[in-house]
Short mmCIF file of C-alpha atoms in Angstrom, two decimals:
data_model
loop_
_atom_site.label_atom_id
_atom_site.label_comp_id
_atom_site.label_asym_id
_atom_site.label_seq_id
_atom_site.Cartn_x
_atom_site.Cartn_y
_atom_site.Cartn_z
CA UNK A 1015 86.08 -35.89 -3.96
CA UNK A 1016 88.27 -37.10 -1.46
CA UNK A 1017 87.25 -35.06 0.85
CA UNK A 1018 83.47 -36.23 0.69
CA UNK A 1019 82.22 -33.52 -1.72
CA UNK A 1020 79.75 -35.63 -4.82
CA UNK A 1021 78.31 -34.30 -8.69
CA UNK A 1022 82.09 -32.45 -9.04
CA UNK A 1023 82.43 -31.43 -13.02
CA UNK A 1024 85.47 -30.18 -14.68
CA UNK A 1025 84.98 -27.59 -17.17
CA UNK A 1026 87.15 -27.72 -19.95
CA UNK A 1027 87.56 -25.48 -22.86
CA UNK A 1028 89.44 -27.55 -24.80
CA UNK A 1029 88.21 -30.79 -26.65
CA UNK A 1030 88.59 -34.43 -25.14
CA UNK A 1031 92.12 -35.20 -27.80
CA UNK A 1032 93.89 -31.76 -26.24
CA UNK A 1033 92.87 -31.61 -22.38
CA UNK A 1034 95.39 -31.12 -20.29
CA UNK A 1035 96.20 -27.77 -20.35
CA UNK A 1036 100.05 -26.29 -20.21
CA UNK A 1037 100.39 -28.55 -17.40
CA UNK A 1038 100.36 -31.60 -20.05
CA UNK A 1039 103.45 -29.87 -21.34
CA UNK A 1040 105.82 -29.96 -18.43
CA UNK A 1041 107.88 -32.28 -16.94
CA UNK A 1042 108.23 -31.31 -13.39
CA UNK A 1043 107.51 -29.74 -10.04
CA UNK A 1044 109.61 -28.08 -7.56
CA UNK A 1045 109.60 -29.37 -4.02
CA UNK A 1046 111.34 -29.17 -0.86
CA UNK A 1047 112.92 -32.84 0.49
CA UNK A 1048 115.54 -33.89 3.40
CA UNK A 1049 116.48 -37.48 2.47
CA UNK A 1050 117.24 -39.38 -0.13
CA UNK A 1051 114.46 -42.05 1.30
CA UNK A 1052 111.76 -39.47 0.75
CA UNK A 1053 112.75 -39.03 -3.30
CA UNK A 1054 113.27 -43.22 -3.55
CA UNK A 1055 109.73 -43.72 -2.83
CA UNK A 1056 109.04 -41.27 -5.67
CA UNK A 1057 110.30 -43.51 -8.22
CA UNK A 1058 108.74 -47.21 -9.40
CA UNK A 1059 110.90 -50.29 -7.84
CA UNK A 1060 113.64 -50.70 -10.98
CA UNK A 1061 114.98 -47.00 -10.50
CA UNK A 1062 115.37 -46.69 -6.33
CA UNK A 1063 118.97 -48.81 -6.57
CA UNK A 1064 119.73 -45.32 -8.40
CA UNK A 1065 119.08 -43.04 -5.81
CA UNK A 1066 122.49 -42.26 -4.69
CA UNK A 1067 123.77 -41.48 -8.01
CA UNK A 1068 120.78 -39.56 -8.69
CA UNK A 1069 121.20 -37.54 -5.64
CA UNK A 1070 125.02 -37.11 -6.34
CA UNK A 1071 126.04 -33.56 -5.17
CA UNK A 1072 122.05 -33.12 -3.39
CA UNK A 1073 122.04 -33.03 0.36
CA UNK A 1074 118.65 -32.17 0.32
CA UNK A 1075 116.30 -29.30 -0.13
CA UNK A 1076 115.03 -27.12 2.24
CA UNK A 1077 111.70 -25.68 2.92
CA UNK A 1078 113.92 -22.48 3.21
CA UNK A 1079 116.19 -23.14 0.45
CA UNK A 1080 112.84 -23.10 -1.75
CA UNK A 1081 111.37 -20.08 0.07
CA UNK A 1082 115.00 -17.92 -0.74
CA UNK A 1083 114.60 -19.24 -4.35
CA UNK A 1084 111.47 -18.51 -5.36
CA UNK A 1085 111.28 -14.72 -3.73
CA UNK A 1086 114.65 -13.72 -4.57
CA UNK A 1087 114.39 -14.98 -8.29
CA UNK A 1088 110.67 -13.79 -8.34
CA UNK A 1089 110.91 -10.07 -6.84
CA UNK A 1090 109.43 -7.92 -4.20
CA UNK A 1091 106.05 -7.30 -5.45
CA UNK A 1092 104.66 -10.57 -4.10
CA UNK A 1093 102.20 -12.17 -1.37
CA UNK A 1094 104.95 -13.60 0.63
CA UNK A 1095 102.88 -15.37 3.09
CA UNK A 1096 101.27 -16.70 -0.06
CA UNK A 1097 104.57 -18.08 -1.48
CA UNK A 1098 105.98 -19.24 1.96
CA UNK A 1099 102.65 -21.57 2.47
CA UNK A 1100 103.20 -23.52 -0.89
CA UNK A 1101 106.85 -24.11 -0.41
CA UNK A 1102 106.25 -25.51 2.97
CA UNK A 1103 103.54 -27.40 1.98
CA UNK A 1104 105.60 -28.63 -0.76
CA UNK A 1105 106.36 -31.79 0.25
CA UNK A 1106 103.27 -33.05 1.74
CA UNK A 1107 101.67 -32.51 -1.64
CA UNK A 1108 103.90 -34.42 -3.59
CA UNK A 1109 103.76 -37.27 -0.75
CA UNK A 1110 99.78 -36.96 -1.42
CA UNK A 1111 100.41 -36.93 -5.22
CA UNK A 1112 102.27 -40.06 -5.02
CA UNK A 1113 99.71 -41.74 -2.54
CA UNK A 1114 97.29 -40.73 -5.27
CA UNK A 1115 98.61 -42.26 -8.42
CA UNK A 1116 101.54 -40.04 -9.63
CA UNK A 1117 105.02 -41.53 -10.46
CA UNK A 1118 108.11 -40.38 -10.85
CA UNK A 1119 111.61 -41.02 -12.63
CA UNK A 1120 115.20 -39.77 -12.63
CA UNK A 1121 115.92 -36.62 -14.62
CA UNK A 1122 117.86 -37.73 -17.92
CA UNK A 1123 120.84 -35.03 -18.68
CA UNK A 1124 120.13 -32.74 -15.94
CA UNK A 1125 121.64 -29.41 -15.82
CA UNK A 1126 122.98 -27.39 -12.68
CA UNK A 1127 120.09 -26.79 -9.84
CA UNK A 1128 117.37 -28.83 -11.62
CA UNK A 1129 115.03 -30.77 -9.73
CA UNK A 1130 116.55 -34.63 -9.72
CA UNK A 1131 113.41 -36.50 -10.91
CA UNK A 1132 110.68 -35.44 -13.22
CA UNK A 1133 107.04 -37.43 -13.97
CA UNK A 1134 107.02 -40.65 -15.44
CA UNK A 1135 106.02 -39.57 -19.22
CA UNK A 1136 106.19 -36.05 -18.03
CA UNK A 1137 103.49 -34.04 -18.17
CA UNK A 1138 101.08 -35.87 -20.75
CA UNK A 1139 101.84 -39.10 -17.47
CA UNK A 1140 101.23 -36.88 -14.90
CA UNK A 1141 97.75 -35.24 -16.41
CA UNK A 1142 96.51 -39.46 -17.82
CA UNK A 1143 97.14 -40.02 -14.43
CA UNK A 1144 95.25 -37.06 -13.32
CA UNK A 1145 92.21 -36.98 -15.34
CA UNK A 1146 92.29 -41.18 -14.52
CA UNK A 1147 92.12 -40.82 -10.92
CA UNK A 1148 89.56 -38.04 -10.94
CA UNK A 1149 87.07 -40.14 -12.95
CA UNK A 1150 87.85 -43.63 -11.02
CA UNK A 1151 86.78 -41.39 -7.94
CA UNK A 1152 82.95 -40.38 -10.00
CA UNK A 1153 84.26 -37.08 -11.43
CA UNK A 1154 82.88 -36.01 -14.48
CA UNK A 1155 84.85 -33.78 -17.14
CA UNK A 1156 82.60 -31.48 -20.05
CA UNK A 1157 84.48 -30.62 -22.75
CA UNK A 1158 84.29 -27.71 -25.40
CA UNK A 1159 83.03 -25.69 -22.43
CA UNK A 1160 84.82 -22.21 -21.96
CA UNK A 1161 83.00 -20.01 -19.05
CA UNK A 1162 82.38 -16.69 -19.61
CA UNK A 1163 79.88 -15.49 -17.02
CA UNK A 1164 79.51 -15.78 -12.66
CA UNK A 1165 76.98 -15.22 -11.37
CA UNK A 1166 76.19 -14.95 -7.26
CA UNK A 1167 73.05 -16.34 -6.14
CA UNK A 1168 71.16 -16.67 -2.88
CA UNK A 1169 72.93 -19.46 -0.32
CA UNK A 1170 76.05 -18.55 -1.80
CA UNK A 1171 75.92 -20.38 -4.80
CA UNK A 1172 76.63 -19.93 -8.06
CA UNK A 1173 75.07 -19.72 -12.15
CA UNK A 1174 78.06 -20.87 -14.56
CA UNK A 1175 77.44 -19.39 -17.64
CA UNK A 1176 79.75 -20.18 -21.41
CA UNK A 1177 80.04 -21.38 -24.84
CA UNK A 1178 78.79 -25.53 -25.49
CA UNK A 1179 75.73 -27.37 -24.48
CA UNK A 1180 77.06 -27.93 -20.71
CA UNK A 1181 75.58 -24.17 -19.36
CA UNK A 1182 74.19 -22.66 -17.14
CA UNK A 1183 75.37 -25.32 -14.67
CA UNK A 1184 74.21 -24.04 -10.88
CA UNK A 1185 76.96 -24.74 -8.59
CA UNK A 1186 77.11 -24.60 -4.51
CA UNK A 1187 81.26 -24.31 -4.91
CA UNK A 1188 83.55 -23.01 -7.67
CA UNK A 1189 87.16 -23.67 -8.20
CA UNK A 1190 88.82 -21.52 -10.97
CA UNK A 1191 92.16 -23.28 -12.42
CA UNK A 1192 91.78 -22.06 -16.05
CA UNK A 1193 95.78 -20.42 -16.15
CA UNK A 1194 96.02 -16.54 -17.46
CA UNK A 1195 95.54 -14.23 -20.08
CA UNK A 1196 98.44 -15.60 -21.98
CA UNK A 1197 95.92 -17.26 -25.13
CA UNK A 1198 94.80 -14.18 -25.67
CA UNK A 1199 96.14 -11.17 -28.11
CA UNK A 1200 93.81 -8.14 -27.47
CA UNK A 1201 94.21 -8.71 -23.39
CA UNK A 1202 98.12 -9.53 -23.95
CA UNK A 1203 98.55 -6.00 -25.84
CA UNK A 1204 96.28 -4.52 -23.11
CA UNK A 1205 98.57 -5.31 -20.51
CA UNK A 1206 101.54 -6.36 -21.35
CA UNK A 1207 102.10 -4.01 -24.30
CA UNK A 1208 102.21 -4.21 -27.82
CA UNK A 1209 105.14 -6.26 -28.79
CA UNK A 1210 103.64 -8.87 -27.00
CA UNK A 1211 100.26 -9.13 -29.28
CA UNK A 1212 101.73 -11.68 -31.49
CA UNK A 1213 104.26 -13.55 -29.55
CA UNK A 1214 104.36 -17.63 -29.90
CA UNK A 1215 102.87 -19.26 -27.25
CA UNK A 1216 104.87 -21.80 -25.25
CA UNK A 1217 101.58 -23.52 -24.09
CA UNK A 1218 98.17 -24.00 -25.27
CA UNK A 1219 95.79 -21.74 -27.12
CA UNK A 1220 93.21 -22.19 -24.51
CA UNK A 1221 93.90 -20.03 -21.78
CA UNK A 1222 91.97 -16.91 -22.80
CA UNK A 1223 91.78 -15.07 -19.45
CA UNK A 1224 87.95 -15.47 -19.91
CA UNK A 1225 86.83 -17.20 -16.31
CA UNK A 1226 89.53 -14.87 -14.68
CA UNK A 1227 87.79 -12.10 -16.13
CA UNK A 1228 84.18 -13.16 -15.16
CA UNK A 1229 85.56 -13.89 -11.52
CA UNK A 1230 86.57 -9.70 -11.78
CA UNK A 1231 83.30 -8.73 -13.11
CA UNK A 1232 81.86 -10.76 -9.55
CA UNK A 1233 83.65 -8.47 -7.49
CA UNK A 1234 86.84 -11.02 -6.95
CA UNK A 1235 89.99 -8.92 -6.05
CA UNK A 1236 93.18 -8.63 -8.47
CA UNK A 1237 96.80 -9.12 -7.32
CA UNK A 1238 100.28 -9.58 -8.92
CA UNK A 1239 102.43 -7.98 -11.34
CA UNK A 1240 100.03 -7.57 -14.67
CA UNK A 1241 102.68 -5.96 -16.82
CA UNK A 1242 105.10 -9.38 -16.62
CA UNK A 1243 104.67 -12.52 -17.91
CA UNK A 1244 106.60 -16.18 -17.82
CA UNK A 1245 108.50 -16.19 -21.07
CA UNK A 1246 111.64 -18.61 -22.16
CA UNK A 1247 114.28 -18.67 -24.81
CA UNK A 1248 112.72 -21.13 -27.38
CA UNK A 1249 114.40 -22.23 -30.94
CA UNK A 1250 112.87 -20.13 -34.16
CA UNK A 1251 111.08 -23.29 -35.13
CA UNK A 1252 108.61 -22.69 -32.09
CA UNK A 1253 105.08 -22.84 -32.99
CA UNK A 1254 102.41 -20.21 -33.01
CA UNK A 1255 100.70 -22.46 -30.24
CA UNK A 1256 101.94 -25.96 -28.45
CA UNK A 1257 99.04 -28.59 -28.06
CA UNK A 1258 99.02 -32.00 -25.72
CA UNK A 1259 100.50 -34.58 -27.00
CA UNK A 1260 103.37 -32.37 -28.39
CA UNK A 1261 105.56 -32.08 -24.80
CA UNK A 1262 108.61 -33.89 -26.64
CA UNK A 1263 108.94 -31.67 -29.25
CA UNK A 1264 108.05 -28.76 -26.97
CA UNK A 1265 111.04 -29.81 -24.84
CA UNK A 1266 113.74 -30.21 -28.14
CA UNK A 1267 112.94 -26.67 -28.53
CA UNK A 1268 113.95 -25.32 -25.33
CA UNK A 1269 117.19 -23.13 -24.81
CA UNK A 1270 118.23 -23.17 -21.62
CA UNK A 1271 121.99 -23.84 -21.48
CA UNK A 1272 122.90 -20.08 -22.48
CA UNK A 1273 125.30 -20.48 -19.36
CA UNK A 1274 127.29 -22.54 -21.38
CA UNK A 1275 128.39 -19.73 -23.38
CA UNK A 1276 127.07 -15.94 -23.90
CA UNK A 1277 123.97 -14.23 -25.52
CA UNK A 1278 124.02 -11.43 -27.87
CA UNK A 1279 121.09 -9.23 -29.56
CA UNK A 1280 121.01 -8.78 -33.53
CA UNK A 1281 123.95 -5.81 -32.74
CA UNK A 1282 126.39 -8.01 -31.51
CA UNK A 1283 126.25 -6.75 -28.11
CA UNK A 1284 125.47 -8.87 -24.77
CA UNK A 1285 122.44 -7.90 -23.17
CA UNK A 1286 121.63 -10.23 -20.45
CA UNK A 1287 124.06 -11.93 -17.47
CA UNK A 1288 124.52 -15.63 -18.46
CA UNK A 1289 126.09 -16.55 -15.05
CA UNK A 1290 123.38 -14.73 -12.47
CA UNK A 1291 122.15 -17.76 -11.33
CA UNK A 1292 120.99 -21.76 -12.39
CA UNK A 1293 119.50 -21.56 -15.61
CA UNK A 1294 116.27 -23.03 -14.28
CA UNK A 1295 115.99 -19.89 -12.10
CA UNK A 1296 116.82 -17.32 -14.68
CA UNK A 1297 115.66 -18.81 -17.85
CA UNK A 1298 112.16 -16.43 -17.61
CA UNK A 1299 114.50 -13.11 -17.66
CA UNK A 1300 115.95 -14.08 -20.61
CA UNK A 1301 112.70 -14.99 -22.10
CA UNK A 1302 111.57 -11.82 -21.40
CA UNK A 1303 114.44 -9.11 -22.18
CA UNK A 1304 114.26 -10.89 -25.83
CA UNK A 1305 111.26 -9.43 -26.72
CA UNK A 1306 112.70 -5.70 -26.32
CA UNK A 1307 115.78 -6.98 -28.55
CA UNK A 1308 116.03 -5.68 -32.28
CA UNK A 1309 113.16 -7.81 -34.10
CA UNK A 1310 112.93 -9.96 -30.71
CA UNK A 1311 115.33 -12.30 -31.27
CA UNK A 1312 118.65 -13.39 -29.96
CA UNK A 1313 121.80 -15.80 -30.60
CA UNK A 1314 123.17 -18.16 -28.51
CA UNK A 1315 126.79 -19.00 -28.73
CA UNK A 1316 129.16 -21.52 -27.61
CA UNK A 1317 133.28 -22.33 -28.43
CA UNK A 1318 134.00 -25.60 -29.30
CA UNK A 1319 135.26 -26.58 -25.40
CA UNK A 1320 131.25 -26.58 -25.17
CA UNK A 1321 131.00 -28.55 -28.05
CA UNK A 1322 133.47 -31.42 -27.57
CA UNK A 1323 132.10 -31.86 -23.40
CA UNK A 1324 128.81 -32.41 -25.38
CA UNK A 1325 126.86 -30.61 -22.91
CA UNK A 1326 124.55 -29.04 -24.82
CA UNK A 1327 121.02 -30.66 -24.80
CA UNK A 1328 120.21 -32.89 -28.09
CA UNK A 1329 117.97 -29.82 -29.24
CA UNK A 1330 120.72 -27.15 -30.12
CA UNK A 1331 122.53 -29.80 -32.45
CA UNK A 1332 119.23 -31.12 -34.32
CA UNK A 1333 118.41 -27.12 -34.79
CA UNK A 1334 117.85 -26.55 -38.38
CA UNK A 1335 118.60 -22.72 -37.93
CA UNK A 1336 121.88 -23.25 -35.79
CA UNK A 1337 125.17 -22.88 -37.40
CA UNK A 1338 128.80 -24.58 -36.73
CA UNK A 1339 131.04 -22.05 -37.84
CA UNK A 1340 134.97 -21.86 -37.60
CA UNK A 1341 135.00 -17.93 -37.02
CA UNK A 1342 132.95 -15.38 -34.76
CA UNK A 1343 133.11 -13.10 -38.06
CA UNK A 1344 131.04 -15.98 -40.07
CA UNK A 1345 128.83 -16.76 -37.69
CA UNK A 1346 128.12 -12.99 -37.67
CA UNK A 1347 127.69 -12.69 -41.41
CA UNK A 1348 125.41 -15.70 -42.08
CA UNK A 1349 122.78 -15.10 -39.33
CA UNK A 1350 123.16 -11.33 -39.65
CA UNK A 1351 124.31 -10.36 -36.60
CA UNK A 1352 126.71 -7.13 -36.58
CA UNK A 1353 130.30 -8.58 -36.95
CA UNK A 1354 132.47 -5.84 -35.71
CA UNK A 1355 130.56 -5.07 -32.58
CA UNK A 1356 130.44 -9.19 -31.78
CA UNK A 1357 134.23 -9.07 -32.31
CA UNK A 1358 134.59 -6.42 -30.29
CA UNK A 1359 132.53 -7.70 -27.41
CA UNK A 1360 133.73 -11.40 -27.07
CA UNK A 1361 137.24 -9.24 -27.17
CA UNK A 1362 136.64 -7.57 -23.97
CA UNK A 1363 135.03 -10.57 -22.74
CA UNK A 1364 138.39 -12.97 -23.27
CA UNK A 1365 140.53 -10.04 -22.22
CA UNK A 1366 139.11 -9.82 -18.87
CA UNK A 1367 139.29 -14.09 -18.11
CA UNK A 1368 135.61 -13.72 -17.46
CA UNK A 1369 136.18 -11.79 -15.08
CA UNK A 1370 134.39 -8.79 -16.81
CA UNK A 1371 131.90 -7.13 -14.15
CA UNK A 1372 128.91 -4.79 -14.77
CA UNK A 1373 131.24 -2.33 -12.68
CA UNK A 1374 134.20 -2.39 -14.41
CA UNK A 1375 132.14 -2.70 -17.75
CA UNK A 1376 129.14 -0.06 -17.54
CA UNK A 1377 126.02 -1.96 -18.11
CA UNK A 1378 127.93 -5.18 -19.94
CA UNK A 1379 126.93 -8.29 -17.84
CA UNK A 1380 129.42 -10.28 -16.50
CA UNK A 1381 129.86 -13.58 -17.68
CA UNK A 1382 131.16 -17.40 -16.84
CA UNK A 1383 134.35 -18.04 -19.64
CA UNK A 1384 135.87 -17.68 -22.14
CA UNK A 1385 134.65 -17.63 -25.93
CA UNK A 1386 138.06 -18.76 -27.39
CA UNK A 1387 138.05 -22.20 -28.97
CA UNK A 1388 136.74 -22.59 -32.62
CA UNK A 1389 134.82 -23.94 -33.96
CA UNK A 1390 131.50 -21.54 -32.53
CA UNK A 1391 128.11 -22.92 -32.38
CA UNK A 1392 125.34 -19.68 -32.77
CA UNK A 1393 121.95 -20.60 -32.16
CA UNK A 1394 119.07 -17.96 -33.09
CA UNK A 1395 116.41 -18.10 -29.81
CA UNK A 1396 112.97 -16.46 -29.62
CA UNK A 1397 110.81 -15.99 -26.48
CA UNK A 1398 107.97 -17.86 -25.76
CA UNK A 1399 105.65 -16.84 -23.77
CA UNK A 1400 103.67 -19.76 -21.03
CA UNK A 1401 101.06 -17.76 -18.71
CA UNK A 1402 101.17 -14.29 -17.44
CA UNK A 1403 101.78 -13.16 -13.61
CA UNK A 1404 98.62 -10.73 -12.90
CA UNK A 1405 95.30 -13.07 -11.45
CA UNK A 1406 93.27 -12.83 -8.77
CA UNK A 1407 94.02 -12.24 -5.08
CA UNK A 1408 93.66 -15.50 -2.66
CA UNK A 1409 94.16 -16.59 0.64
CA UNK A 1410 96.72 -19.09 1.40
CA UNK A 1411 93.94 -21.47 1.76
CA UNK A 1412 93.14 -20.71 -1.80
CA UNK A 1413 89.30 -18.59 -1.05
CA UNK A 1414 89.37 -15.80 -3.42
CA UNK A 1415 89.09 -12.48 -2.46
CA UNK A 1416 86.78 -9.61 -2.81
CA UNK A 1417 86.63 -6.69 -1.55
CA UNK A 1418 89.68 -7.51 0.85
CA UNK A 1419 87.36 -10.51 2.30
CA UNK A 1420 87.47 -13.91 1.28
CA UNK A 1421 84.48 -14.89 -1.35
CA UNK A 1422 82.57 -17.81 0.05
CA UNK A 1423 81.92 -20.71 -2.28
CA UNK A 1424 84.66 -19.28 -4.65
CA UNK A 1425 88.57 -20.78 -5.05
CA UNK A 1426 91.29 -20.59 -7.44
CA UNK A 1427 94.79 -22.02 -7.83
CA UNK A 1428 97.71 -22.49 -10.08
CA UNK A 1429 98.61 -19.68 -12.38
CA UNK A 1430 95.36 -18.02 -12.38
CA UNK A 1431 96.53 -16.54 -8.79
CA UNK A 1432 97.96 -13.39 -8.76
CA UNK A 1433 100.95 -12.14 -6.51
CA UNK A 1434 103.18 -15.42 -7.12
CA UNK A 1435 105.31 -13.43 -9.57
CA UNK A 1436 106.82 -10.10 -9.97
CA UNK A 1437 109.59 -10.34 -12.05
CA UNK A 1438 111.44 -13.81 -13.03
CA UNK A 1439 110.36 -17.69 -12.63
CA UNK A 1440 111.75 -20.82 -10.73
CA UNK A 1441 111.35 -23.53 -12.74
CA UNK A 1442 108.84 -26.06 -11.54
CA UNK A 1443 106.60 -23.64 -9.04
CA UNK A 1444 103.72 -22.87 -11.00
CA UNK A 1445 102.42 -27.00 -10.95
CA UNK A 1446 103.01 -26.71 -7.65
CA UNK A 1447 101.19 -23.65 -6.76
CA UNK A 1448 98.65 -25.61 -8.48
CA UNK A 1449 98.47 -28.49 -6.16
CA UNK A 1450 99.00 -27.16 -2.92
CA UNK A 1451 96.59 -25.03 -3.64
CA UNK A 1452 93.92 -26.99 -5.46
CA UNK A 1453 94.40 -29.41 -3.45
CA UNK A 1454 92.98 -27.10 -0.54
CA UNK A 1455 90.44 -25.84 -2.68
CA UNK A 1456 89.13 -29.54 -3.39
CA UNK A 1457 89.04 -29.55 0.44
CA UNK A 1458 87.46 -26.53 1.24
CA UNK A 1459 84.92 -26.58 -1.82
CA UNK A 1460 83.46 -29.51 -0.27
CA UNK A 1461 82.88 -28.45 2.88
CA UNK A 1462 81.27 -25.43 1.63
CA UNK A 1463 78.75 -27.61 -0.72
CA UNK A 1464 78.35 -29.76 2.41
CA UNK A 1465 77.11 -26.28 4.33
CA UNK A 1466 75.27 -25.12 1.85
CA UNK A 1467 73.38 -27.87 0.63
CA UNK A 1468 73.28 -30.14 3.94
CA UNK A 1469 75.38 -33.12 2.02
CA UNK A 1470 78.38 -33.24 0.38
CA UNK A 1471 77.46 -31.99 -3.05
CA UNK A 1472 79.14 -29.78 -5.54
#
């Protein structure tokens, strides 16, 4: 609508009281920056005095800084032009964002390499503010209203088929932003395999793969790795499902400060290298080598150096199935992890000053100190899985593809893109892979209605 397009509808599967989407359960997006001026005019008027402590140990962030992140955390089976026009598009979007309503604040408790600020009211404020601007600009949004069919008509338009009283809706542009396959079991086992059938969901429910699909069945082209998903180390309390409204407690059950300490399967033995990078750039990996762990689950532990820095976030402490224990050999025996081979482990570990290599130690990951103070903290993590990586194939000016040519009339962005992930995840790049490229979708949408229907209408 900013771009002169009129009649634009939102179609949203899930009621009014739960829109929002997994987006409404984040707290923040990635972006390149080069001063400290350019992040101070993020924030509302009390917090920019703080900039220079927020910033402390930031110089800035380059657009190639982001670039190296997000391909050498994410793989080689990616669209790399894709990738490299989001993250240098980074910043203008957020500089639009904040022209358009969003707000920012500083990031409480940060750990190493996270972003510095996150939304105001994180992602339930960034989506109010969302769905507020879109319908102060005319936009309508239909709830209850999950598509299921696309249809290609003459003057490259389009029949929008589903479930609720909105359909068909005839459309001159389309612009598909309905996530992955992730809400869905049968199309999870499908393609991710079986163990993944009835894994929690670290998002919504909603996300059924359905308009994805129906884009397919129109002749749209695939792309990305459809074997992999974005999955995190969540506490045992997690939820089958997480709904709006619930971001706080989504957030308490996070476990990301496993470089704090080491991870071990339900044998005792470390599986996964704690110190390979920022935890907000190898927190997916982990998510994901815990479901191929005896009965998919996993223990984090941490000596009591950990413990009395307090850097653990509030979450591990308030964890009913955590456990404070004074030796490695009770933690082991009341959580049922095998004691001898835990022993035996953390031995090697403290022998070799953390020092202990994947070379010198087979296929034992190295890791960052030593587990030698009591008393031991072991918390039990599961994965939870947020969208998958396989979608459909788009240019970088977010047209989807068929047949190797771009679709006229038909867009997608955010997660339902494939070929933005291979293998892991840096934090804070799937919102904005959503608004670089929705916001050139909204752009390009409208001049297609505009073409198609002689006035901006869509």
């Amino acid at each position: 609508m900013q771009a002169g397009a009129r009649d634009v509808v939102v179609l949203d599967s899930a009621p009014r009281e739960l829109r929002g989407g997994n987006s409404a359960l984040t707290k923040s997006m990635r972006f390149s920056w080069a001063t400290g001026s350019f992040i101070a005019a993020l924030l509302r008027d009390s917090d920019q005095h703080r900039v220079d402590d927020i910033l402390t140990g930031w110089s800035g962030y380059s657009d190639e800084q982001y670039l190296d992140d997000w391909l050498r955390v994410s793989g080689g089976q990616v669209d790399k032009a894709l990738i490299e026009s989001i993250t240098c598009r980074s910043a203008d979007t957020i500089a639009w964002m904040r022209a358009s309503g969003q707000r920012w604040v500083p990031r409480p408790d940060p750990l190493p390499g996270d972003v510095p600020v996150i939304f105001e009211g994180g992602g339930q404020g960034l989506q109010a503010r969302n769905f507020a601007e879109f319908e102060r600009l005319g936009g309508t949004v239909r709830y209850g209203s999950t598509v299921t069919d696309i249809e290609r008509i003459a003057g490259d338009r389009y029949v929008v088929r589903g479930s609720g009283e909105t359909f068909p809706i005839v459309s001159d542009a389309l612009v598909l932003a309905s996530g992955g396959f992730e809400g869905n079991p049968q199309t999870r086992e499908r393609y991710l395999g079986d163990q993944w059938r009835d894994v929690k969901l670290r998002g919504v429910p909603f996300n059924n793969g359905a308009p994805m699909e129906a884009a397919i069945a129109l002749g749209a082209d695939t792309a990305g790795n459809w074997k992999k998903c974005h999955a995190t180390p969540q506490g045992t309390e997690l939820p089958d499902y997480v709904l709006p409204g619930q971001m706080h407690e989504s957030h308490l059950l996070t476990r990301y400060a496993f470089p704090l300490g080491i991870v071990v399967n339900r044998d005792g033995r470390r599986f996964f290298d704690e110190s390979a990078g920022y935890s907000n750039l190898t927190y997916v990996s982990l998510g994901q080598q815990i479901m191929h762990q005896p009965g998919k689950i996993a223990f984090q532990i941490f000596d009591g150096k950990v413990l009395a820095a307090r850097s653990l976030p509030a979450g591990y402490l308030g964890d009913p199935a955590a456990v404070i224990v004074r030796t490695l050999e009770e933690g082991a025996e009341r959580l049922g992890i095998d004691s001898g081979n835990l022993v035996d482990e953390v031995g090697r570990l403290n022998d070799s000053s953390g020092d202990l290599t994947p070379a010198a130690a087979g296929n034992t990951p190295r890791a960052p100190k030593r587990l030698d103070s009591p008393p031991f903290l072991f918390v039990p993590v599961v994965s939870g899985l947020t969208f998958t990586y396989g979608g459909l194939s788009v240019t970088t000016g977010a047209q989807v593809r068929g047949g190797g040519e771009p679709i006229e009339g038909l867009y997608a962005a955010g997660v339902i893109v494939g070929g933005l992930y291979d293998e892991g995840y840096p934090a804070g790049t799937g919102l904005m892979a959503g608004a670089v490229l929705g916001r050139a979708a909204g752009t390009s949408a409208a001049a297609h209605a505009a073409r198609v229907r002689g006035k901006g209408s869509c």
